[in-house]
């Protein structure tokens, strides 16, 4: 038996409830989605910039691609955060 297995068990008993709390889980999911939320909102508030970005990457027609990107980034993030159709 390892000398500090009792310490490991005690630490796990203290930390596990904290890490498994719904608030911590939601904050972790928010961290996962933050870049996509920010990107979608930036594109939505600066639609000409989003179109320029699509043109930069050679996507044509740029308008529909920009709109689809905004919808996908925001909708997928909301689905993950709400738990609807989450993996």
Coordinates of C-alpha atoms in Angstrom, one line a residue:
X1 CA 0.0 0.0 0.0
X2 CA 1.2 3.5 -0.9
X3 CA 2.2 5.6 2.1
X4 CA 0.0 8.5 1.2
X5 CA -3.0 6.6 -0.1
X6 CA -5.1 7.8 2.9
X7 CA -4.2 11.4 2.0
X8 CA -5.2 10.8 -1.6
X9 CA -8.5 9.3 -0.5
X10 CA -9.2 12.2 1.8
X11 CA -8.2 14.8 -0.8
X12 CA -10.4 13.1 -3.4
X13 CA -13.3 13.1 -0.9
X14 CA -12.9 16.9 -0.4
X15 CA -12.3 17.9 -4.0
X16 CA -14.7 15.6 -5.9
X17 CA -17.9 17.3 -4.6
X18 CA -16.5 20.7 -5.6
X19 CA -15.6 19.6 -9.1
X20 CA -18.8 17.8 -9.7
X21 CA -21.0 20.7 -8.7
X22 CA -23.4 21.9 -11.4
X23 CA -22.1 25.5 -11.2
X24 CA -18.4 24.4 -11.8
X25 CA -19.6 22.2 -14.7
X26 CA -21.4 25.1 -16.3
X27 CA -18.5 27.5 -15.8
X28 CA -16.2 24.8 -17.5
X29 CA -18.7 24.6 -20.4
X30 CA -18.8 28.4 -20.6
X31 CA -15.0 28.4 -20.8
X32 CA -15.2 25.8 -23.6
X33 CA -17.7 27.9 -25.6
X34 CA -16.3 31.3 -24.8
X35 CA -14.2 31.7 -28.0
X36 CA -17.2 30.7 -30.2
X37 CA -19.6 33.0 -28.3
X38 CA -17.1 35.9 -28.7
X39 CA -16.4 35.1 -32.3
X40 CA -20.1 34.9 -33.2
X41 CA -21.0 38.1 -31.4
X42 CA -18.0 40.0 -32.9
X43 CA -19.1 38.8 -36.4
X44 CA -22.7 39.7 -35.7
X45 CA -21.9 43.3 -34.5
X46 CA -19.4 43.8 -37.3
X47 CA -21.0 42.0 -40.3
X48 CA -18.9 43.9 -42.9
X49 CA -15.8 42.6 -41.1
X50 CA -17.3 39.1 -41.1
X51 CA -17.8 39.3 -44.9
X52 CA -14.2 40.6 -45.3
X53 CA -13.0 37.6 -43.3
X54 CA -14.9 35.2 -45.6
X55 CA -13.5 36.9 -48.6
X56 CA -10.0 36.7 -47.1
X57 CA -10.4 32.9 -46.9
X58 CA -11.8 32.6 -50.4
X59 CA -15.3 31.7 -49.5
X60 CA -17.9 32.9 -52.0
X61 CA -20.6 34.0 -51.6
X62 CA -19.3 35.7 -48.5
X63 CA -22.6 37.0 -47.1
X64 CA -24.3 33.7 -46.7
X65 CA -21.2 32.0 -45.4
X66 CA -20.8 34.8 -42.8
X67 CA -24.4 34.5 -41.7
X68 CA -24.1 30.7 -41.4
X69 CA -20.9 31.0 -39.4
X70 CA -22.6 33.5 -37.0
X71 CA -25.6 31.3 -36.5
X72 CA -23.6 28.1 -36.0
X73 CA -21.2 29.7 -33.5
X74 CA -23.9 31.1 -31.4
X75 CA -26.5 28.3 -31.7
X76 CA -24.0 25.5 -31.0
X77 CA -22.7 27.4 -27.9
X78 CA -26.2 27.9 -26.6
X79 CA -27.0 24.3 -27.2
X80 CA -23.9 23.2 -25.2
X81 CA -24.6 25.6 -22.4
X82 CA -28.2 24.6 -22.0
X83 CA -27.6 20.9 -22.4
X84 CA -30.0 20.5 -25.3
X85 CA -28.6 17.9 -27.7
X86 CA -25.3 17.9 -25.8
X87 CA -23.1 14.9 -26.2

